[in-house]
Short mmCIF file of C-alpha atoms and ligand atoms in Angstrom, two decimals:
data_model
loop_
_atom_site.label_atom_id
_atom_site.label_comp_id
_atom_site.label_asym_id
_atom_site.label_seq_id
_atom_site.Cartn_x
_atom_site.Cartn_y
_atom_site.Cartn_z
CA MET U 4 -38.70 -34.53 21.22
CA ALA U 5 -40.67 -31.54 20.08
CA GLU U 6 -37.63 -29.84 18.51
CA ASN U 7 -37.26 -32.73 16.08
CA ILE U 8 -40.78 -32.45 14.61
CA VAL U 9 -41.06 -31.02 11.13
CA GLU U 10 -44.29 -30.14 9.34
CA LYS U 11 -44.90 -31.28 5.77
CA ASP U 12 -47.60 -30.76 3.20
CA THR U 13 -47.96 -33.95 1.10
CA VAL U 14 -45.94 -36.93 2.32
CA ILE U 15 -45.68 -40.16 0.34
CA ILE U 16 -44.38 -43.44 1.76
CA GLY U 17 -42.79 -45.48 -1.03
CA SER U 18 -41.32 -44.51 -4.40
CA GLY U 19 -42.61 -47.33 -6.64
CA PRO U 20 -44.80 -46.68 -9.71
CA GLY U 21 -47.49 -45.61 -7.25
CA GLY U 22 -45.42 -43.33 -5.04
CA TYR U 23 -43.14 -41.72 -7.60
CA VAL U 24 -45.95 -40.95 -10.03
CA ALA U 25 -48.06 -39.51 -7.20
CA ALA U 26 -45.09 -37.34 -6.19
CA ILE U 27 -44.57 -35.92 -9.66
CA ARG U 28 -48.27 -35.30 -10.29
CA ALA U 29 -48.73 -33.70 -6.86
CA ALA U 30 -45.73 -31.44 -7.47
CA GLU U 31 -47.08 -30.53 -10.91
CA LEU U 32 -50.31 -29.52 -9.18
CA GLY U 33 -48.40 -27.22 -6.83
CA GLN U 34 -48.11 -29.37 -3.72
CA ASP U 35 -45.00 -29.44 -1.54
CA VAL U 36 -44.02 -33.10 -1.73
CA THR U 37 -41.82 -35.32 0.45
CA VAL U 38 -41.19 -38.97 -0.45
CA ILE U 39 -39.93 -41.42 2.17
CA GLU U 40 -38.21 -44.47 0.71
CA LYS U 41 -36.45 -47.14 2.76
CA GLU U 42 -34.42 -48.58 -0.10
CA PRO U 43 -31.27 -46.82 -1.30
CA THR U 44 -32.68 -46.40 -4.82
CA LEU U 45 -35.97 -44.96 -5.97
CA GLY U 46 -38.50 -46.76 -8.19
CA GLY U 47 -39.86 -49.49 -5.92
CA VAL U 48 -40.26 -53.12 -6.82
CA CYS U 49 -41.19 -52.41 -10.42
CA LEU U 50 -38.04 -50.56 -11.46
CA ASN U 51 -35.55 -52.33 -9.20
CA VAL U 52 -36.65 -55.94 -8.83
CA GLY U 53 -39.84 -56.39 -10.85
CA CYS U 54 -41.23 -55.31 -14.23
CA VAL U 55 -38.07 -53.71 -15.58
CA PRO U 56 -35.25 -56.20 -14.75
CA SER U 57 -37.51 -59.16 -15.60
CA LYS U 58 -38.13 -57.75 -19.07
CA ALA U 59 -34.39 -57.23 -19.52
CA LEU U 60 -33.69 -60.92 -18.80
CA ILE U 61 -36.55 -61.93 -21.10
CA THR U 62 -34.95 -59.85 -23.87
CA ALA U 63 -31.54 -61.45 -23.26
CA GLY U 64 -33.15 -64.90 -23.57
CA HIS U 65 -34.76 -63.95 -26.87
CA ARG U 66 -31.50 -62.56 -28.26
CA LEU U 67 -29.66 -65.76 -27.33
CA GLN U 68 -32.27 -67.95 -28.97
CA GLU U 69 -32.18 -65.83 -32.14
CA SER U 70 -28.39 -66.10 -32.17
CA ILE U 71 -28.53 -69.86 -31.72
CA ASP U 72 -31.13 -70.46 -34.38
CA SER U 73 -32.12 -68.07 -37.14
CA SER U 74 -31.65 -70.69 -39.81
CA VAL U 75 -35.21 -70.19 -41.08
CA TYR U 76 -34.00 -66.85 -42.49
CA GLY U 77 -30.92 -68.47 -43.97
CA ILE U 78 -28.80 -67.00 -41.18
CA THR U 79 -26.37 -69.20 -39.33
CA THR U 80 -24.07 -68.07 -36.57
CA ALA U 81 -21.19 -70.11 -35.35
CA ASP U 82 -21.18 -71.05 -31.72
CA ALA U 83 -23.46 -68.52 -29.98
CA LYS U 84 -22.43 -68.03 -26.35
CA ILE U 85 -23.67 -66.02 -23.41
CA ASP U 86 -21.56 -64.31 -20.76
CA PHE U 87 -24.20 -64.03 -18.04
CA THR U 88 -22.05 -61.71 -15.91
CA LYS U 89 -22.23 -59.23 -18.78
CA THR U 90 -25.96 -59.84 -19.20
CA GLN U 91 -26.53 -59.03 -15.52
CA ALA U 92 -24.24 -55.99 -15.68
CA TRP U 93 -26.21 -54.69 -18.70
CA LYS U 94 -29.50 -55.28 -16.87
CA ASP U 95 -28.30 -53.55 -13.68
CA GLU U 96 -26.33 -50.65 -15.13
CA LYS U 97 -27.91 -49.86 -18.48
CA VAL U 98 -31.51 -50.73 -17.76
CA VAL U 99 -32.40 -50.62 -14.05
CA LYS U 100 -29.97 -47.85 -13.04
CA ARG U 101 -30.97 -45.74 -16.00
CA MET U 102 -34.63 -45.98 -15.00
CA THR U 103 -34.10 -45.35 -11.28
CA ASP U 104 -31.70 -42.46 -12.03
CA GLY U 105 -34.47 -41.09 -14.21
CA VAL U 106 -36.83 -40.96 -11.22
CA ASN U 107 -34.12 -39.15 -9.21
CA MET U 108 -33.74 -36.63 -11.98
CA LEU U 109 -37.49 -36.06 -12.26
CA PHE U 110 -37.74 -35.58 -8.50
CA LYS U 111 -35.02 -32.95 -8.63
CA LYS U 112 -36.77 -31.21 -11.53
CA HIS U 113 -40.08 -31.15 -9.64
CA LYS U 114 -38.41 -30.23 -6.33
CA VAL U 115 -39.67 -33.39 -4.63
CA GLU U 116 -37.84 -33.90 -1.34
CA VAL U 117 -36.58 -37.43 -0.70
CA ILE U 118 -35.92 -38.81 2.75
CA GLN U 119 -34.19 -42.16 2.75
CA GLY U 120 -35.41 -44.16 5.69
CA GLU U 121 -38.21 -46.33 6.99
CA ALA U 122 -41.50 -44.67 7.87
CA TYR U 123 -43.49 -45.75 10.93
CA LEU U 124 -46.89 -44.23 11.58
CA ASP U 125 -47.59 -42.80 15.03
CA SER U 126 -51.09 -41.46 14.44
CA ASP U 127 -53.45 -40.12 11.75
CA THR U 128 -51.27 -37.03 11.41
CA GLN U 129 -47.76 -38.02 12.40
CA LEU U 130 -45.01 -40.47 11.49
CA ARG U 131 -41.39 -41.15 12.29
CA VAL U 132 -38.63 -41.89 9.83
CA MET U 133 -35.94 -44.24 11.03
CA PRO U 134 -32.64 -44.84 9.24
CA SER U 135 -32.49 -47.87 6.98
CA GLY U 136 -29.69 -49.16 4.78
CA PRO U 137 -27.13 -46.79 3.27
CA ARG U 138 -27.99 -43.24 4.23
CA GLN U 139 -27.08 -41.18 1.24
CA PHE U 140 -30.33 -39.19 1.38
CA MET U 141 -30.56 -38.87 5.14
CA ASP U 142 -29.85 -35.37 6.36
CA ASN U 143 -29.45 -35.77 10.08
CA GLY U 144 -28.61 -39.47 10.41
CA GLY U 145 -31.22 -40.04 13.13
CA GLY U 146 -34.95 -40.54 13.48
CA GLN U 147 -37.17 -37.69 12.44
CA THR U 148 -40.79 -36.99 13.34
CA ILE U 149 -42.98 -35.57 10.60
CA LYS U 150 -46.39 -34.00 11.01
CA PHE U 151 -48.19 -34.28 7.69
CA LYS U 152 -51.17 -32.52 6.19
CA ASN U 153 -51.81 -35.29 3.66
CA LEU U 154 -50.28 -38.73 3.47
CA ILE U 155 -50.20 -41.15 0.51
CA LEU U 156 -49.48 -44.77 1.40
CA ALA U 157 -47.66 -46.47 -1.47
CA THR U 158 -45.74 -49.17 0.38
CA GLY U 159 -46.30 -51.94 -2.18
CA SER U 160 -45.96 -55.65 -1.52
CA ARG U 161 -43.40 -58.35 -0.75
CA PRO U 162 -43.05 -62.01 -1.76
CA ILE U 163 -44.91 -64.66 0.19
CA GLU U 164 -42.77 -67.35 1.81
CA ILE U 165 -44.31 -70.82 2.07
CA ARG U 166 -43.83 -73.47 4.72
CA GLY U 167 -40.83 -75.69 4.06
CA PHE U 168 -39.18 -73.16 1.75
CA LYS U 169 -37.39 -70.52 3.81
CA PHE U 170 -35.71 -67.97 1.55
CA ASN U 171 -31.95 -68.45 1.77
CA GLU U 172 -29.03 -69.11 -0.63
CA ARG U 173 -30.66 -71.65 -2.93
CA ILE U 174 -34.32 -71.14 -2.10
CA ILE U 175 -34.99 -67.71 -3.47
CA ASP U 176 -37.76 -65.23 -4.22
CA SER U 177 -38.23 -63.41 -7.55
CA THR U 178 -35.56 -60.86 -6.58
CA GLY U 179 -33.07 -63.70 -6.10
CA GLY U 180 -34.23 -65.18 -9.40
CA LEU U 181 -33.51 -61.92 -11.20
CA ASN U 182 -30.07 -61.56 -9.64
CA LEU U 183 -28.54 -65.00 -10.17
CA THR U 184 -24.85 -64.82 -10.98
CA SER U 185 -24.91 -67.87 -13.27
CA ILE U 186 -27.53 -69.58 -15.37
CA PRO U 187 -28.81 -72.59 -13.40
CA LYS U 188 -28.66 -75.97 -15.09
CA GLU U 189 -31.72 -77.14 -13.13
CA PHE U 190 -34.15 -74.48 -12.00
CA VAL U 191 -37.32 -75.27 -10.07
CA ILE U 192 -39.99 -72.60 -9.96
CA ILE U 193 -42.80 -73.03 -7.45
CA GLY U 194 -45.83 -71.08 -8.66
CA GLY U 195 -46.82 -70.78 -12.29
CA GLY U 196 -48.43 -67.34 -12.05
CA TYR U 197 -47.30 -64.60 -14.39
CA VAL U 198 -44.02 -63.86 -12.57
CA GLY U 199 -43.01 -67.54 -12.37
CA THR U 200 -44.03 -68.31 -15.94
CA GLU U 201 -42.30 -65.25 -17.42
CA LEU U 202 -39.05 -66.13 -15.66
CA ALA U 203 -39.45 -69.82 -16.57
CA GLY U 204 -39.49 -68.79 -20.24
CA ALA U 205 -36.56 -66.41 -19.80
CA TYR U 206 -34.32 -68.97 -18.08
CA ALA U 207 -35.35 -71.72 -20.52
CA ASN U 208 -34.28 -69.40 -23.36
CA LEU U 209 -31.01 -68.73 -21.50
CA GLY U 210 -30.31 -72.47 -21.33
CA SER U 211 -31.73 -73.78 -18.03
CA HIS U 212 -33.86 -76.85 -17.67
CA VAL U 213 -36.84 -75.40 -15.83
CA THR U 214 -39.53 -77.24 -13.87
CA ILE U 215 -42.66 -75.32 -12.91
CA LEU U 216 -44.56 -76.74 -9.94
CA GLU U 217 -48.05 -75.28 -9.95
CA GLY U 218 -50.63 -76.10 -7.30
CA SER U 219 -53.70 -75.52 -9.46
CA PRO U 220 -54.71 -77.42 -12.63
CA SER U 221 -53.19 -74.77 -14.94
CA ILE U 222 -50.35 -72.27 -15.07
CA ILE U 223 -51.27 -68.55 -15.37
CA PRO U 224 -54.85 -69.41 -14.42
CA ASN U 225 -56.03 -65.80 -14.72
CA PHE U 226 -55.90 -66.03 -18.51
CA GLU U 227 -58.31 -68.06 -20.66
CA LYS U 228 -57.47 -71.65 -21.45
CA ASP U 229 -57.13 -71.27 -25.23
CA MET U 230 -54.56 -68.50 -24.66
CA VAL U 231 -52.59 -70.36 -22.01
CA SER U 232 -52.44 -73.57 -24.05
CA ILE U 233 -50.38 -71.76 -26.73
CA VAL U 234 -47.88 -70.57 -24.12
CA GLU U 235 -47.81 -74.01 -22.50
CA LYS U 236 -47.03 -75.64 -25.84
CA ASN U 237 -44.14 -73.22 -26.40
CA LEU U 238 -42.75 -73.70 -22.90
CA LYS U 239 -42.77 -77.46 -23.43
CA ALA U 240 -41.03 -76.99 -26.80
CA LYS U 241 -38.27 -75.12 -24.92
CA GLY U 242 -37.95 -78.17 -22.65
CA VAL U 243 -39.80 -76.71 -19.64
CA THR U 244 -41.42 -79.36 -17.45
CA ILE U 245 -44.81 -78.22 -16.18
CA VAL U 246 -46.26 -80.13 -13.24
CA THR U 247 -49.77 -79.01 -12.30
CA ASN U 248 -51.75 -79.97 -9.18
CA ALA U 249 -48.35 -80.16 -7.49
CA MET U 250 -48.07 -79.45 -3.77
CA ALA U 251 -44.58 -78.25 -2.86
CA LYS U 252 -43.60 -79.86 0.45
CA LYS U 253 -40.02 -78.93 1.33
CA GLY U 254 -36.74 -77.65 0.00
CA GLU U 255 -33.49 -78.93 1.49
CA GLU U 256 -30.45 -76.83 0.71
CA SER U 257 -26.93 -78.19 0.34
CA ALA U 258 -23.73 -76.31 -0.47
CA ASP U 259 -24.36 -76.41 -4.21
CA GLY U 260 -28.04 -77.04 -4.67
CA VAL U 261 -31.45 -77.75 -3.29
CA MET U 262 -33.60 -80.87 -3.19
CA VAL U 263 -37.25 -80.04 -3.74
CA THR U 264 -39.92 -82.45 -2.56
CA TYR U 265 -43.45 -82.15 -3.88
CA GLU U 266 -46.56 -84.30 -4.14
CA VAL U 267 -48.98 -84.99 -6.96
CA ASP U 268 -52.09 -86.95 -5.98
CA GLY U 269 -50.44 -87.68 -2.63
CA LYS U 270 -47.43 -89.30 -4.31
CA PRO U 271 -44.09 -87.76 -3.25
CA GLU U 272 -41.53 -86.78 -5.90
CA THR U 273 -38.16 -85.03 -5.65
CA ILE U 274 -36.04 -82.87 -7.95
CA ASP U 275 -32.42 -81.87 -7.43
CA ALA U 276 -31.92 -78.33 -8.62
CA ASP U 277 -29.35 -75.56 -8.51
CA TYR U 278 -31.98 -73.09 -7.33
CA CYS U 279 -35.62 -73.16 -6.32
CA MET U 280 -37.51 -69.90 -6.84
CA VAL U 281 -40.80 -69.46 -5.00
CA THR U 282 -43.27 -67.16 -6.75
CA VAL U 283 -46.62 -67.99 -5.22
CA GLY U 284 -47.85 -64.44 -4.80
CA ARG U 285 -47.19 -61.26 -2.87
CA ARG U 286 -48.39 -59.86 0.45
CA PRO U 287 -49.37 -56.18 0.82
CA ASN U 288 -47.02 -54.12 3.01
CA THR U 289 -49.70 -52.99 5.43
CA ASP U 290 -48.58 -54.89 8.53
CA ASN U 291 -45.11 -53.54 9.11
CA PHE U 292 -45.14 -49.77 9.50
CA GLY U 293 -47.53 -48.90 12.31
CA LEU U 294 -50.76 -48.65 10.33
CA GLU U 295 -52.50 -50.02 13.41
CA MET U 296 -51.64 -46.75 15.18
CA THR U 297 -54.02 -44.96 12.79
CA SER U 298 -57.74 -45.29 12.08
CA VAL U 299 -57.07 -46.57 8.54
CA LYS U 300 -59.35 -49.54 7.84
CA LEU U 301 -58.06 -52.74 6.24
CA SER U 302 -60.04 -55.46 4.48
CA ASP U 303 -59.85 -59.12 5.53
CA HIS U 304 -57.02 -59.59 3.01
CA GLY U 305 -54.90 -56.89 4.65
CA LEU U 306 -55.57 -54.42 1.82
CA VAL U 307 -56.33 -50.77 2.56
CA GLU U 308 -59.98 -49.84 1.96
CA ILE U 309 -60.31 -46.74 -0.22
CA ASP U 310 -63.05 -44.69 -1.83
CA SER U 311 -63.15 -43.81 -5.53
CA GLN U 312 -60.56 -41.04 -4.98
CA GLY U 313 -58.16 -43.33 -3.15
CA ARG U 314 -59.04 -41.84 0.26
CA THR U 315 -58.87 -44.23 3.23
CA SER U 316 -61.18 -44.17 6.25
CA VAL U 317 -58.97 -41.29 7.46
CA PRO U 318 -59.77 -38.29 5.22
CA ASN U 319 -56.18 -37.00 4.95
CA ILE U 320 -54.63 -40.42 4.29
CA TYR U 321 -54.74 -41.97 0.81
CA ALA U 322 -53.59 -45.35 -0.49
CA ILE U 323 -52.51 -46.58 -3.92
CA GLY U 324 -50.96 -49.55 -5.71
CA ASP U 325 -50.39 -53.07 -4.45
CA ILE U 326 -51.79 -52.28 -0.99
CA THR U 327 -55.27 -51.61 -2.42
CA ALA U 328 -57.74 -54.04 -4.02
CA GLY U 329 -57.45 -54.95 -7.72
CA PRO U 330 -54.63 -56.32 -9.81
CA ALA U 331 -51.14 -55.83 -8.36
CA LEU U 332 -49.76 -54.15 -11.47
CA ALA U 333 -47.53 -51.14 -11.95
CA HIS U 334 -49.84 -49.24 -14.32
CA LYS U 335 -52.78 -49.65 -11.93
CA ALA U 336 -50.60 -48.13 -9.17
CA SER U 337 -49.61 -45.20 -11.41
CA PHE U 338 -53.20 -44.57 -12.43
CA GLU U 339 -54.35 -44.46 -8.81
CA ALA U 340 -51.39 -42.19 -8.06
CA LYS U 341 -52.69 -39.52 -10.43
CA THR U 342 -56.18 -39.83 -8.97
CA VAL U 343 -55.04 -39.19 -5.38
CA ALA U 344 -52.64 -36.40 -6.33
CA GLY U 345 -55.55 -34.70 -8.08
CA ALA U 346 -57.94 -35.36 -5.18
CA ILE U 347 -55.55 -33.73 -2.70
CA SER U 348 -55.42 -30.69 -4.97
CA GLY U 349 -59.23 -30.54 -4.95
CA GLU U 350 -59.69 -31.90 -8.45
CA ASN U 351 -62.69 -34.03 -9.34
CA THR U 352 -60.63 -37.17 -10.06
CA ALA U 353 -61.84 -40.77 -9.61
CA ASN U 354 -60.44 -44.25 -10.06
CA ASP U 355 -62.13 -46.08 -12.91
CA TYR U 356 -61.14 -49.68 -13.44
CA ILE U 357 -63.20 -50.42 -16.57
CA GLY U 358 -60.15 -51.02 -18.71
CA VAL U 359 -57.10 -52.14 -16.69
CA PRO U 360 -54.95 -54.15 -19.08
CA ALA U 361 -52.89 -57.11 -17.89
CA VAL U 362 -49.93 -58.53 -19.76
CA CYS U 363 -47.88 -61.68 -19.36
CA PHE U 364 -44.52 -61.46 -21.15
CA THR U 365 -44.36 -65.10 -22.19
CA ASP U 366 -43.63 -66.57 -25.64
CA PRO U 367 -45.92 -65.49 -27.20
CA GLU U 368 -47.16 -62.65 -25.04
CA LEU U 369 -50.61 -62.68 -23.44
CA ALA U 370 -52.57 -59.46 -22.98
CA VAL U 371 -56.13 -58.82 -21.88
CA VAL U 372 -58.38 -55.90 -21.07
CA GLY U 373 -62.00 -55.60 -19.96
CA LEU U 374 -64.38 -58.54 -19.93
CA THR U 375 -64.05 -62.03 -21.35
CA LYS U 376 -67.10 -63.64 -22.92
CA ASP U 377 -67.72 -65.64 -19.72
CA GLU U 378 -67.32 -62.61 -17.47
CA ALA U 379 -69.81 -60.67 -19.59
CA LYS U 380 -72.24 -63.60 -19.37
CA GLU U 381 -71.92 -63.64 -15.58
CA LYS U 382 -72.95 -59.98 -15.64
CA GLY U 383 -75.97 -60.91 -17.76
CA ILE U 384 -74.64 -59.24 -20.92
CA GLU U 385 -75.21 -61.01 -24.24
CA THR U 386 -72.13 -60.77 -26.40
CA THR U 387 -70.88 -61.22 -29.90
CA VAL U 388 -67.30 -62.47 -30.20
CA ALA U 389 -64.77 -62.45 -33.04
CA LYS U 390 -61.37 -64.10 -33.23
CA PHE U 391 -58.75 -63.20 -35.86
CA PRO U 392 -55.63 -65.38 -36.16
CA PHE U 393 -52.14 -63.90 -36.55
CA ALA U 394 -51.62 -66.60 -39.22
CA ALA U 395 -53.70 -64.39 -41.56
CA ASN U 396 -51.67 -61.24 -40.84
CA ALA U 397 -48.88 -60.35 -43.24
CA ARG U 398 -46.65 -58.65 -40.66
CA ALA U 399 -46.88 -61.60 -38.25
CA VAL U 400 -46.00 -64.00 -41.05
CA SER U 401 -43.06 -61.82 -42.14
CA LEU U 402 -41.84 -61.83 -38.52
CA ASP U 403 -42.06 -65.65 -38.56
CA SER U 404 -44.26 -65.28 -35.51
CA ALA U 405 -47.79 -66.04 -36.62
CA GLU U 406 -49.07 -68.03 -33.68
CA GLY U 407 -52.05 -66.82 -31.67
CA PHE U 408 -55.08 -64.61 -32.13
CA VAL U 409 -56.91 -61.42 -31.28
CA ARG U 410 -60.35 -61.84 -29.77
CA LEU U 411 -62.88 -59.06 -29.37
CA VAL U 412 -65.90 -59.24 -27.10
CA ALA U 413 -68.69 -56.79 -27.88
CA ASP U 414 -72.16 -56.14 -26.49
CA LYS U 415 -74.50 -57.98 -28.86
CA GLU U 416 -77.15 -55.29 -28.77
CA THR U 417 -75.07 -52.12 -28.98
CA GLY U 418 -71.76 -53.28 -30.47
CA THR U 419 -69.86 -51.57 -27.63
CA LEU U 420 -66.48 -53.21 -27.09
CA LEU U 421 -66.42 -54.82 -23.65
CA GLY U 422 -63.09 -56.57 -23.74
CA GLY U 423 -60.27 -58.03 -25.76
CA GLN U 424 -57.78 -60.85 -25.45
CA ILE U 425 -54.58 -61.16 -27.42
CA VAL U 426 -52.11 -63.99 -27.53
CA GLY U 427 -49.38 -63.50 -30.07
CA PRO U 428 -46.52 -61.26 -31.23
CA GLY U 429 -46.56 -57.74 -29.83
CA ALA U 430 -49.61 -58.43 -27.64
CA SER U 431 -48.16 -56.22 -24.89
CA ASP U 432 -48.23 -53.18 -27.19
CA LEU U 433 -51.35 -54.06 -29.16
CA ILE U 434 -53.51 -54.21 -26.04
CA SER U 435 -53.27 -50.42 -25.62
CA GLU U 436 -55.54 -49.87 -28.64
CA LEU U 437 -58.12 -52.15 -27.07
CA SER U 438 -57.66 -50.46 -23.69
CA VAL U 439 -58.59 -47.13 -25.28
CA ALA U 440 -61.55 -48.77 -27.02
CA VAL U 441 -62.87 -50.44 -23.86
CA ASN U 442 -62.17 -47.41 -21.68
CA CYS U 443 -63.91 -45.02 -24.09
CA GLN U 444 -66.68 -47.56 -24.72
CA LEU U 445 -66.10 -47.47 -28.46
CA ASN U 446 -68.20 -49.48 -30.85
CA TYR U 447 -66.42 -52.10 -32.95
CA GLU U 448 -67.32 -50.00 -35.99
CA ASP U 449 -65.09 -47.23 -34.60
CA ILE U 450 -62.17 -49.62 -34.93
CA GLU U 451 -63.32 -51.04 -38.24
CA LEU U 452 -63.57 -47.56 -39.78
CA THR U 453 -60.17 -46.49 -38.50
CA ILE U 454 -57.46 -46.94 -41.13
CA HIS U 455 -54.70 -49.13 -39.69
CA PRO U 456 -51.29 -49.02 -41.39
CA HIS U 457 -50.22 -52.00 -43.49
CA PRO U 458 -48.48 -54.33 -42.94
CA THR U 459 -48.71 -54.18 -39.15
CA LEU U 460 -49.74 -56.43 -36.31
CA GLY U 461 -52.38 -53.82 -35.37
CA GLU U 462 -54.40 -54.74 -38.46
CA THR U 463 -55.48 -57.89 -36.60
CA ILE U 464 -57.65 -55.72 -34.34
CA MET U 465 -59.28 -54.01 -37.34
CA GLU U 466 -59.77 -57.39 -39.02
CA ALA U 467 -61.43 -58.80 -35.89
CA SER U 468 -63.79 -55.80 -35.98
CA ASP U 469 -64.55 -56.62 -39.62
CA ILE U 470 -65.61 -60.08 -38.47
CA LEU U 471 -67.91 -58.55 -35.83
CA SER U 472 -69.58 -56.43 -38.52
CA GLY U 473 -70.17 -59.56 -40.59
CA PHE U 474 -67.76 -58.55 -43.39
CA PRO U 475 -64.44 -60.31 -42.80
CA THR U 476 -61.74 -59.47 -45.34
CA ASP U 477 -58.62 -61.57 -44.86
CA ILE U 478 -60.16 -64.69 -43.44
P1 FAD O 2 -43.78 -50.97 -4.97
O1 FAD O 2 -43.25 -50.90 -6.34
O2 FAD O 2 -43.69 -52.25 -4.24
O3 FAD O 2 -43.04 -49.83 -4.15
C1 FAD O 2 -43.23 -49.69 -2.77
C2 FAD O 2 -42.05 -48.93 -2.22
O4 FAD O 2 -42.34 -48.57 -0.87
C3 FAD O 2 -40.77 -49.75 -2.16
O5 FAD O 2 -39.73 -49.06 -2.79
C4 FAD O 2 -40.51 -49.94 -0.67
O6 FAD O 2 -39.13 -49.99 -0.35
C5 FAD O 2 -41.17 -48.72 -0.10
N1 FAD O 2 -41.59 -48.88 1.31
C6 FAD O 2 -42.39 -49.84 1.81
N2 FAD O 2 -42.60 -49.64 3.12
C7 FAD O 2 -41.92 -48.53 3.46
C8 FAD O 2 -41.74 -47.80 4.66
N3 FAD O 2 -42.33 -48.18 5.81
N4 FAD O 2 -40.97 -46.71 4.65
C9 FAD O 2 -40.37 -46.29 3.50
N5 FAD O 2 -40.49 -46.94 2.32
C10 FAD O 2 -41.27 -48.05 2.29
N6 FAD O 2 -46.31 -55.18 -12.92
C11 FAD O 2 -46.64 -54.79 -14.16
O7 FAD O 2 -47.55 -53.97 -14.34
N7 FAD O 2 -45.97 -55.29 -15.26
C12 FAD O 2 -44.98 -56.19 -15.13
O8 FAD O 2 -44.40 -56.64 -16.13
C13 FAD O 2 -44.61 -56.61 -13.83
N8 FAD O 2 -43.60 -57.49 -13.65
C14 FAD O 2 -43.23 -57.85 -12.39
C15 FAD O 2 -42.18 -58.74 -12.22
C16 FAD O 2 -41.79 -59.13 -10.96
C17 FAD O 2 -40.66 -60.08 -10.80
C18 FAD O 2 -42.47 -58.59 -9.81
C19 FAD O 2 -42.05 -58.98 -8.41
C20 FAD O 2 -43.51 -57.70 -9.96
C21 FAD O 2 -43.90 -57.33 -11.25
N9 FAD O 2 -44.96 -56.43 -11.46
C22 FAD O 2 -45.31 -56.06 -12.73
C23 FAD O 2 -45.74 -55.88 -10.32
C24 FAD O 2 -45.28 -54.45 -9.99
O9 FAD O 2 -43.90 -54.45 -9.72
C25 FAD O 2 -46.06 -53.92 -8.81
O10 FAD O 2 -47.44 -54.01 -9.07
C26 FAD O 2 -45.70 -52.46 -8.57
O11 FAD O 2 -44.33 -52.31 -8.29
C27 FAD O 2 -46.52 -51.90 -7.40
O12 FAD O 2 -46.19 -50.57 -7.23
P2 FAD O 2 -46.35 -49.85 -5.82
O13 FAD O 2 -45.98 -48.44 -6.05
O14 FAD O 2 -47.68 -50.16 -5.25
O15 FAD O 2 -45.30 -50.55 -4.86
#
């Protein structure tokens, strides 16, 4: 229906940390921007059912634990209780809604048009938007054909379902795990990656008995062993049962629970739980919106192939975030978003992945950037490594949180910082200093000669640099 075709300048499918950041940057650069989002709220997985709500529940768990036991500071509270309905209302209304409303507001400010509906690609230059869910953004209530000049694919990813565990009432994905209406007594989590392990810690702090069933020999296997072992010890201290090399076989739901069968070394075991959350990874959303109607090339893993400016095999179509190679993390999506928005405006932007930090919000937090010692060795780089413990840091001790360490990895010949690993209090914030250092290829002396305020957790990074220079102070 020719009369229903509209022409647009820059169209973005998806409003997650990839899509919404691309929209704002593109608008700032003078482009006419339209975002198509199938969900009723903006912000994608990250703001609605990922990074943001998970951190809210983690915070609630910490607050409860502090209320239950702060006796080390001489503080006792009588009978700490949690009203989980209020916790969830706080998370939904005061945290998630505030963030997603913020994206709405920014879109209005930057005159970004939003079409609520599901996009299906027809060709390299045309797509259709079909209604989906509540239609508060939909103008005409029906399908609409859009001819675009430039298109940014930012469709993100979805949870993987495994055989024997069909998502339902009691067998749930991470979204279900974030939206429980009561705190489970018994909670089984299949998959001890960062999402599963973060939520295991949160629910253990909230009072659940949690069992993690992990198929490989270690939980959060992307982080180094000496970091993970500290988290593992703390999870066990909270009463979390960690079963590694466990093959989940089936989940059988009843009216009020689920029986989970798994095998270790071929021996079957069962657990009766209130809920079983499956967090074994996510699949890129590249197979469900007509990408096959275009000439966009995918890799064997179903990821969109892009060049250094985020351009696909079709010159006017770009891709960012979880649907492209690399870590499926919000800040990586947002970084790529700025690159493509700039590229469309003719700027000389390029994706550079030298320093993509990764954080796991466990107790204590894990954070890494750049190369580990082993990764540097694989690249044939000789390194010098320094490790500074939080136990020797005044601020960590005064926070009663002195477990863990900062490790710096530097090029032995030049002293250039190649990577850093932090396990300990505030690791998620501290890693940004190391990200700047690795990204700007600073020498450890640059850190050593930078005055860090006292007493702060950040001094650990300066102290580790002191060790690299051969003149340790506080150790
Ligand atoms: P998404 O955020 O997935 O957004 C894609 C959007 O596209 C969605 O809104 C979707 O509805 C829309 N869409 C898809 N197809 C269509 C279509 N055909 N038409 C219209 N709209 C469409 N990352 C971190 O960096 N830090 C964290 O702490 C962290 N915690 C997480 C916790 C959990 C529980 C989960 C599940 C993920 C977490 N992540 C975290 C990962 C992070 O959420 C993702 O990496 C990030 O959201 C990816 O951004 P994106 O823009 O690529 O896609």
